[in-house]
Short mmCIF file of C-alpha atoms in Angstrom, two decimals:
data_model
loop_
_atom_site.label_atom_id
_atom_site.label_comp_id
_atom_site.label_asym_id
_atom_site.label_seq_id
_atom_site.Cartn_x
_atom_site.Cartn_y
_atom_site.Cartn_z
CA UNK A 7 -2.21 -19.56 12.98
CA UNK A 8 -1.49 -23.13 14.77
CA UNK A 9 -0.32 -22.81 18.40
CA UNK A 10 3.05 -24.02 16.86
CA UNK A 11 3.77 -22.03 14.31
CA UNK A 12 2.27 -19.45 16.90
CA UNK A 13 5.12 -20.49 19.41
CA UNK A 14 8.01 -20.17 16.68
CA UNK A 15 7.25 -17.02 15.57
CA UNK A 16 7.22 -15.83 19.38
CA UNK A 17 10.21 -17.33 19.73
CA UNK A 18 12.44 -15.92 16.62
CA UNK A 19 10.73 -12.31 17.97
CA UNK A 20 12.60 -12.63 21.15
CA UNK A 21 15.63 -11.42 19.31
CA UNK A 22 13.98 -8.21 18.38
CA UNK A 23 13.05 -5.50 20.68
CA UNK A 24 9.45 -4.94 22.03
CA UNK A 25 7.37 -2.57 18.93
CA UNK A 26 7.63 1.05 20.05
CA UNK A 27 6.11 4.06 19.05
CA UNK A 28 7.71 6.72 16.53
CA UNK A 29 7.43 9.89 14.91
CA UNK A 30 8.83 12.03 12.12
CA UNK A 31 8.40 15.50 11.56
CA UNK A 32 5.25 16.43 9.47
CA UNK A 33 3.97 19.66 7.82
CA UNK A 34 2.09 20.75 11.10
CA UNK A 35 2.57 17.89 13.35
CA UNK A 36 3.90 14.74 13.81
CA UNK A 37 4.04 11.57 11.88
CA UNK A 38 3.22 8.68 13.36
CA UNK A 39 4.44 4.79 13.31
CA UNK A 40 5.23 1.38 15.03
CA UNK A 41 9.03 0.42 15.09
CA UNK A 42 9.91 -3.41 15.31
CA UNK A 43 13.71 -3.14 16.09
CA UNK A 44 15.52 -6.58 14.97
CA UNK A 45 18.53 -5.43 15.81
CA UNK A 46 21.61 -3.07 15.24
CA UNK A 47 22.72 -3.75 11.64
CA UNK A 48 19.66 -5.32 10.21
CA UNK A 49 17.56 -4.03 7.06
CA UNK A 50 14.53 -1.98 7.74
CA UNK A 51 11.72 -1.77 5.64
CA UNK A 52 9.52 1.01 5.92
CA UNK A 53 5.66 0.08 5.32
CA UNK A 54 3.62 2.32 3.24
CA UNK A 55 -0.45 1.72 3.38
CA UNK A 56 -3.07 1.77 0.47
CA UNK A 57 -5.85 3.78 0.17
CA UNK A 58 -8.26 5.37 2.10
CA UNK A 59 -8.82 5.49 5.65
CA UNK A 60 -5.86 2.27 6.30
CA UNK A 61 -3.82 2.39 9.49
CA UNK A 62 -0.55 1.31 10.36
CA UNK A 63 -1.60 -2.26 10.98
CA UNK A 64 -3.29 -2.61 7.70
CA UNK A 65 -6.84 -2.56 9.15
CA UNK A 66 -9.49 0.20 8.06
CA UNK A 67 -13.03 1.62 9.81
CA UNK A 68 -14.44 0.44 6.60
CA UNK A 69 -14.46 -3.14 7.43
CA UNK A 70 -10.74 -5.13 6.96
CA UNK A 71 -9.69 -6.00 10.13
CA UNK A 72 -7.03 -8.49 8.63
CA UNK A 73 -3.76 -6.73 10.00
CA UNK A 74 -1.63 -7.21 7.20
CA UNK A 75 1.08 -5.05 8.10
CA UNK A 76 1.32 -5.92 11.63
CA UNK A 77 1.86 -9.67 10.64
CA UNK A 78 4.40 -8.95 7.77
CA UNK A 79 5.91 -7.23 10.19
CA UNK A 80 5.99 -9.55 13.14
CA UNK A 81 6.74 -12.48 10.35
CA UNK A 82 9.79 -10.18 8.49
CA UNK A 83 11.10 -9.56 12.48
CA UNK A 84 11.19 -13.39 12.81
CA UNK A 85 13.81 -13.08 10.02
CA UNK A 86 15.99 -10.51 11.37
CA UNK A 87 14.21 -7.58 9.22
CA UNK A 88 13.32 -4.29 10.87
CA UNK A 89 10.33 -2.46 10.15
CA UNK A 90 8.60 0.89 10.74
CA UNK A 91 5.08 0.90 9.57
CA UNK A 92 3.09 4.22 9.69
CA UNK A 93 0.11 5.94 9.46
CA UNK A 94 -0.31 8.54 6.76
CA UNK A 95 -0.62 12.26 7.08
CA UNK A 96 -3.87 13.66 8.76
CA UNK A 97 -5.11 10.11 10.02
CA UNK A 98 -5.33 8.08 13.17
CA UNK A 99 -1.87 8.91 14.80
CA UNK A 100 -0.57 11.46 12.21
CA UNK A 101 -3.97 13.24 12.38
CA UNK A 102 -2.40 16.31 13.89
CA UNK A 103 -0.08 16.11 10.82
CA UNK A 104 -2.17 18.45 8.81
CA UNK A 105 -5.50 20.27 8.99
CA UNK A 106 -7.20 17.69 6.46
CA UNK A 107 -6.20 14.62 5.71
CA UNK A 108 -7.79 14.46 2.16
CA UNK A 109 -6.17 17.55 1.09
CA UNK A 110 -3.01 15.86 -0.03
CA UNK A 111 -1.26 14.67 -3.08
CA UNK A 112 0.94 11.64 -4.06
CA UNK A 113 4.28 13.86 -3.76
CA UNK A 114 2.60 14.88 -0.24
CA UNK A 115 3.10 11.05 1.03
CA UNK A 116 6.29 10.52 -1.42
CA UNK A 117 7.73 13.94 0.58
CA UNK A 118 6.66 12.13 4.04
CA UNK A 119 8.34 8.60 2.75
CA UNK A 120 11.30 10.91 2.38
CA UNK A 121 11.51 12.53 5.83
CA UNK A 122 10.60 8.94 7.60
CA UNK A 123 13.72 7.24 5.79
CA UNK A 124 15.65 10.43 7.25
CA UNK A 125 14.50 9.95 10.53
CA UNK A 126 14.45 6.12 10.41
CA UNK A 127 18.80 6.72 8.96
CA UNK A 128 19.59 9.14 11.65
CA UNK A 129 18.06 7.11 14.61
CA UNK A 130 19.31 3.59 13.98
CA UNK A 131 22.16 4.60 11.89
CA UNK A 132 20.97 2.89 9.02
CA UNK A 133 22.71 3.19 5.63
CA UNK A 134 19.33 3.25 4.02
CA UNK A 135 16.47 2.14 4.05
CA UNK A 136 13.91 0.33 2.14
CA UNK A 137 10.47 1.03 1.28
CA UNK A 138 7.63 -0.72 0.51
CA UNK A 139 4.31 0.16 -0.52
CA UNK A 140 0.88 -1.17 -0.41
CA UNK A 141 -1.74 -1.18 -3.12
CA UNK A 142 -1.91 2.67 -3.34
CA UNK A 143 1.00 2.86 -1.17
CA UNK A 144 3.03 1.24 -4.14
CA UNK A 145 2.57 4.06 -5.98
CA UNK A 146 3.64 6.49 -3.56
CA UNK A 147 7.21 4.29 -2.88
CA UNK A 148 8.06 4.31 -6.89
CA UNK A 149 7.28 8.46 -6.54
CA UNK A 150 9.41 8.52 -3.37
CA UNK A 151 12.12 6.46 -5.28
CA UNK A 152 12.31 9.51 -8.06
CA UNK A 153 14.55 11.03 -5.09
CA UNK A 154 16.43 8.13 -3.69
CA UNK A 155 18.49 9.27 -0.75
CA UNK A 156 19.09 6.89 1.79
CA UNK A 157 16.81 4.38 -0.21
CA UNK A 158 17.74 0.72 -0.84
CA UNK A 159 15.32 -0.42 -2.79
CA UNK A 160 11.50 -0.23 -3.37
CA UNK A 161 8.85 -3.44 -2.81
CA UNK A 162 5.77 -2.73 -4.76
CA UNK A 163 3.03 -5.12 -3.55
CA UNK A 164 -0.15 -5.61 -4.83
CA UNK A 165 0.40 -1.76 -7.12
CA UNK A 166 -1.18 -1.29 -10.19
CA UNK A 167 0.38 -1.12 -12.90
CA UNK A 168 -2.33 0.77 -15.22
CA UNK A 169 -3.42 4.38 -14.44
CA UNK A 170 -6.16 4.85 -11.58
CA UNK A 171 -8.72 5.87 -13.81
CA UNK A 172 -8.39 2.41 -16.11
CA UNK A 173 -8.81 0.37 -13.15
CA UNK A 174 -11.67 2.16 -11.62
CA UNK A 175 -13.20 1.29 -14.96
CA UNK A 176 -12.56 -2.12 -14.70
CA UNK A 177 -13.51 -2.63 -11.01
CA UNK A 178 -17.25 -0.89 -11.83
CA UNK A 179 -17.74 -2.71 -15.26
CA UNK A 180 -16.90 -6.25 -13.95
CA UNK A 181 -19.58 -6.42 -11.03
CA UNK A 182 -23.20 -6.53 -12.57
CA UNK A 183 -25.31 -5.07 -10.38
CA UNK A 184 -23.02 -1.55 -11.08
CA UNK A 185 -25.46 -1.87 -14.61
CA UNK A 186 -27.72 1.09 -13.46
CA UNK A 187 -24.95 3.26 -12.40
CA UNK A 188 -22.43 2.22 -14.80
CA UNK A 189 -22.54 5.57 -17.41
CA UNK A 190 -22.31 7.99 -15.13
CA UNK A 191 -19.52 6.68 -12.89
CA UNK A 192 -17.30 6.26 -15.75
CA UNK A 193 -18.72 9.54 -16.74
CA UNK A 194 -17.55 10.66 -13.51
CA UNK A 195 -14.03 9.17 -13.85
CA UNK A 196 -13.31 10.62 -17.02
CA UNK A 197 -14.05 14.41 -15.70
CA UNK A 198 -11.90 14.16 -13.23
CA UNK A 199 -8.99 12.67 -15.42
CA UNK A 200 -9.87 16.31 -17.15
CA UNK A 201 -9.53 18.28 -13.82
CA UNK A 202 -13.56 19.23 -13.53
CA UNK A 203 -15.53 18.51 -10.43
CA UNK A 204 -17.86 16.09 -10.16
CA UNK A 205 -21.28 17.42 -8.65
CA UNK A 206 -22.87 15.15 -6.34
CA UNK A 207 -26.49 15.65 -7.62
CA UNK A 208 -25.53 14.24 -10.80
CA UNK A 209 -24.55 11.06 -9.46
CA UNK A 210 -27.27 8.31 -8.78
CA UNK A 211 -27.12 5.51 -5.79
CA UNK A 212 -23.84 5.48 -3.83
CA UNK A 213 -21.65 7.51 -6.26
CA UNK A 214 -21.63 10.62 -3.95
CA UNK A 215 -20.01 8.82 -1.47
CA UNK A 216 -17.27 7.23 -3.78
CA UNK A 217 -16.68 10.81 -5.29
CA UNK A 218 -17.59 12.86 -2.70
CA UNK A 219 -15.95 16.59 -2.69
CA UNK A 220 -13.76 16.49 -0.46
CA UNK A 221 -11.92 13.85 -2.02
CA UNK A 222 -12.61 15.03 -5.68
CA UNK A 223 -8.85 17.37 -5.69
CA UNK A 224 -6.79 13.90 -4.37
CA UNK A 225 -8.51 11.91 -7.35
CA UNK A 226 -7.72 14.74 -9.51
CA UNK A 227 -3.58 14.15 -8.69
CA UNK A 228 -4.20 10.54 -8.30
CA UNK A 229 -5.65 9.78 -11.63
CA UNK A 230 -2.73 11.76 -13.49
CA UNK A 231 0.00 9.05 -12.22
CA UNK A 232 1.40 6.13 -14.59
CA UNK A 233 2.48 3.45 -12.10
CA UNK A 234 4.59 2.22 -15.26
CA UNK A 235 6.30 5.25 -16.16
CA UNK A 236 7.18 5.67 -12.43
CA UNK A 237 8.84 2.20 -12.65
CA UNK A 238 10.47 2.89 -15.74
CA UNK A 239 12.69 5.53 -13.89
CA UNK A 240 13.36 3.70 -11.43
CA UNK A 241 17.28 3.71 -10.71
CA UNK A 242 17.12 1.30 -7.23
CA UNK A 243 16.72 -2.22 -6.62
CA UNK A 244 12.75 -3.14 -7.34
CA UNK A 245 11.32 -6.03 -6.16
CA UNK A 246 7.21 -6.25 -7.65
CA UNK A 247 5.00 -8.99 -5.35
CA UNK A 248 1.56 -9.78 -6.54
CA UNK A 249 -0.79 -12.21 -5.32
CA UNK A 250 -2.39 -14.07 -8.12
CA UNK A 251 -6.31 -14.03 -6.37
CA UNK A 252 -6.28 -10.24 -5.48
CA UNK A 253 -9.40 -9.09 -6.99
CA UNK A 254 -8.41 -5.47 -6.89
CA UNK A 255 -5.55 -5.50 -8.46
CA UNK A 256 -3.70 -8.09 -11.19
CA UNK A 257 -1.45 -10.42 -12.74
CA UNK A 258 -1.49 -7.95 -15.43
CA UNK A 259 -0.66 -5.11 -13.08
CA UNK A 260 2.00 -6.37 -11.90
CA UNK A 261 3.96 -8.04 -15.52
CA UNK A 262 2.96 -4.07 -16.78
CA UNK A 263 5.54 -2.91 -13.99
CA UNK A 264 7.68 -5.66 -14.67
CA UNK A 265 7.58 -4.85 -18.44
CA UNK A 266 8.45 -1.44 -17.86
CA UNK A 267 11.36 -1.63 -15.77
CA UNK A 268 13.31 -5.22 -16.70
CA UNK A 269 15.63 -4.85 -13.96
CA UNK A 270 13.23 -5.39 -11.65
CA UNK A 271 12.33 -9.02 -10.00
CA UNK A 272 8.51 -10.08 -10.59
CA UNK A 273 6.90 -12.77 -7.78
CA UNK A 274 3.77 -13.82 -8.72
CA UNK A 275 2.37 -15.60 -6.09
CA UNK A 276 -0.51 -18.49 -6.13
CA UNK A 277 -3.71 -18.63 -3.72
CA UNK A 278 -2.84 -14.83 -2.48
CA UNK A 279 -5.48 -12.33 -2.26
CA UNK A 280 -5.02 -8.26 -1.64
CA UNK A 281 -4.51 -8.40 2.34
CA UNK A 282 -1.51 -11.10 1.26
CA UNK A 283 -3.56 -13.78 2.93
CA UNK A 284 -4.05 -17.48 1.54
CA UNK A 285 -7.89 -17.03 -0.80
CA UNK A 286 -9.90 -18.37 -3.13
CA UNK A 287 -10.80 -16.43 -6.05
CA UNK A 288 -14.21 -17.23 -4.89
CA UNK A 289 -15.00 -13.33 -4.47
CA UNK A 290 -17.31 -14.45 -0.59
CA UNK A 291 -14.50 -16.09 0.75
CA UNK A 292 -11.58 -13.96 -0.20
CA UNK A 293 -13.39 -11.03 0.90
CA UNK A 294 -13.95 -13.13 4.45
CA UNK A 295 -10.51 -13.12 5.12
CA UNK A 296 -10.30 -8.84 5.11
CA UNK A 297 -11.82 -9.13 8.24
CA UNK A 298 -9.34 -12.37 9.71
CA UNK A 299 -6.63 -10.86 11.78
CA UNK A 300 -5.78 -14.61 12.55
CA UNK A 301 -4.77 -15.98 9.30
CA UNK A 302 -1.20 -15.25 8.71
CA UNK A 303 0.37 -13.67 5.73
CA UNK A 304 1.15 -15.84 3.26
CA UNK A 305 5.16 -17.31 4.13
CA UNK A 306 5.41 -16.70 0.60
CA UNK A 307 5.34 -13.36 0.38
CA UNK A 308 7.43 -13.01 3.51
CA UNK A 309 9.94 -14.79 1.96
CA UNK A 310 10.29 -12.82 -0.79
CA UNK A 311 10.48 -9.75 0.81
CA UNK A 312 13.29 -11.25 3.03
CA UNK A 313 15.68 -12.81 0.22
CA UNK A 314 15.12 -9.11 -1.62
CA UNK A 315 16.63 -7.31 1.54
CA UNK A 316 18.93 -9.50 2.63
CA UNK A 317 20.70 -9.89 -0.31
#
C-alpha cells in the first residue's frame, strides 16, 4: 500500500468507530469476532472464513499471513460498510466454544452464522444483515441462507461450485510430484464420500496428515454438500466474486453457481488470486503474496461487495 492511498483509507476510517471486540453465544462458550462500526444505519456484512485453522483476520498458523479479512474490512469501512468478522467455533477466540473444534459440521457453522446475525440485529438494530463467506466459508453462508432470518443477502467469494470431493481430485491430479501418492489419495477421497474411515497406515508420504482422524467425521459431512444445489435454493439476494488467478478454486466454480441460481450476479475478476490480492498465475508468486499482509485487497473486489450492499 502507497503512503497515499495509506493516508486515504485512514482518513475515510475516521468516520467509523475504533474495531472492538464481540461475542455471540456458542454451544459451550462464546463466539468470538472483531466489529468495525461505520455507523448507525449502515450495512453490515458478516465475514465467514475458509478452511482449516483461518482466523478472523484471514491469516492461518499454516503459513498465510496475508490478512484478507482485516483489509476488506478496513477497505469496505472506508465505504461506509460495517463488518463483524469472526473466528469459528473451537478456534483461536471461540476456542472455549466447544470441546473440539474439528468435531463440527457445516450446519454447526451455518447454526453459528445464524445466532451472530441475531446478535449482530439486536445490538446495532440492524434490519438484517449480510453474510459473506470465504472459500469454505462460502459454503457455510449458502447453508446459513436455507434459513434466512434477518439475512440480506449472501456474498460467495472464491466458493466452489463442484462438490469437495471433485475438487480435491483436481487439486492432487494437477501437481506432478502427487504421481506416487496419487491412487491412494483419491482412494482415500472416495471412502470417505462413502462414510468409511480412512486408516492412516494405509496412506503413504503426507496423506496422514491431510486425512488425519480427527478430521476424517468433518470430511465425511463436508464431502456430502453440493455448493450448486445450495445456490439453487437460494431465495436472497446472491452476489458470487471470483478471482480469475485463484489456483484453488475457479472460473468454473464460480459460472457453476452462477448457472445454478440465474438470479444471482457473477464478478469475475482479472489478476485476483484466493487471498483477493493482485497475482500472477505464476503458482511462486501468487503463493508469495499468502504471506503479504501489505498488499491490499484488490479495489475490485471491494467494490463489488460495496455496490451489492448498498444497493
Amino acid at each position: 500500500m502507497t503512503m497515499v492511498t495509506g493516508l486515504i483509507l485512514a482518513a475515510a476510517l475516521a468516520g467509523a468507530k475504533p474495531p472492538i471486540e464481540v461475542t455471540a453465544a456458542g454451544p459451550q462458550g462464546a463466539l468470538a469476532g472483531t466489529m468495525i462500526d461505520a455507523g448507525k444505519g449502515k450495512p453490515i456484512v458478516l465475514i465467514i472464513p475458509g478452511s482449516g485453522p483461518t482466523d478472523r483476520d484471514g491469516n492461518s498458523p499454516l503459513g498465510i499471513t496475508a490478512a484478507p479479512y482485516r483489509l476488506l474490512a478496513e477497505a469496505l469501512a472506508a465505504k461506509g460498510i460495517s463488518t463483524v468478522r469472526i473466528d469459528k467455533r473451537g478456534m483461536f477466540g471461540s476456542k472455549t466454544a466447544v470441546a473440539d473444534g474439528n468435531k463440527v459440521t457445516i450446519a454447526d457453522y451455518a447454526g453459528d452464522v445464524a445466532n451472530w446475525v441475531g446478535t449482530i440485529r439486536k445490538q446495532t438494530g440492524a434490519k438484517c444483515v449480510w453474510v459473506l463467506g470465504h472459500s469454505e466459508g462460502s459454503l457455510v453462508a449458502l447453508a446459513a441462507a436455507q434459513k434466512p432470518a434477518g439475512v440480506c443477502g449472501i456474498v460467495s467469494m472464491s466458493g466452489a461450485g463442484r462438490k469437495l470431493g471433485d475438487v480435491m481430485r483436481e487439486q492432487f491430479r494437477a501437481n506432478p510430484a502427487n504421481a506416487p501418492i496419487l491412487e491412494p489419495a483419491l482412494k482415500a477421497i472416495a471412502a470417505l464420500e462413502a462414510g468409511r474411515d480412512v486408516s492412516p497406515a494405509d496412506l503413504p508420504g503426507p496423506l496422514p496428515r491431510v486425512f488425519a482422524p480427527q478430521v476424517q467425521g468433518y470430511y465425511k459431512d463436508l464431502l456430502s454438500y453440493d455448493p450448486a444445489k445450495l445456490a439453487a435454493s437460494v431465495k436472497l439476494p446472491l452476489l458470487i466474486v471470483q478471482g480469475e488467478t485463484d489456483l484453488q478454486t475457479k472460473v468454473t466454480d464460480a459460472k457453476a453457481l452462477a448457472a445454478a441460481q440465474p438470479k444471482a450476479k457473477l464478478v469475475l475478476v482479472p489478476g485476483v488470486n484466493h487471498v483477493l490480492k493482485v497475482a500472477p498465475l505464476d503458482q511462486a508468486a501468487n503463493i508469495a503474496t499468502y504471506a503479504d499482509p501489505s498488499l491490499p485487497v484488490a479495489p475490485e473486489i471491494v467494490d463489488a461487495v460495496a455496490t451489492f450492499v448498498k444497493r
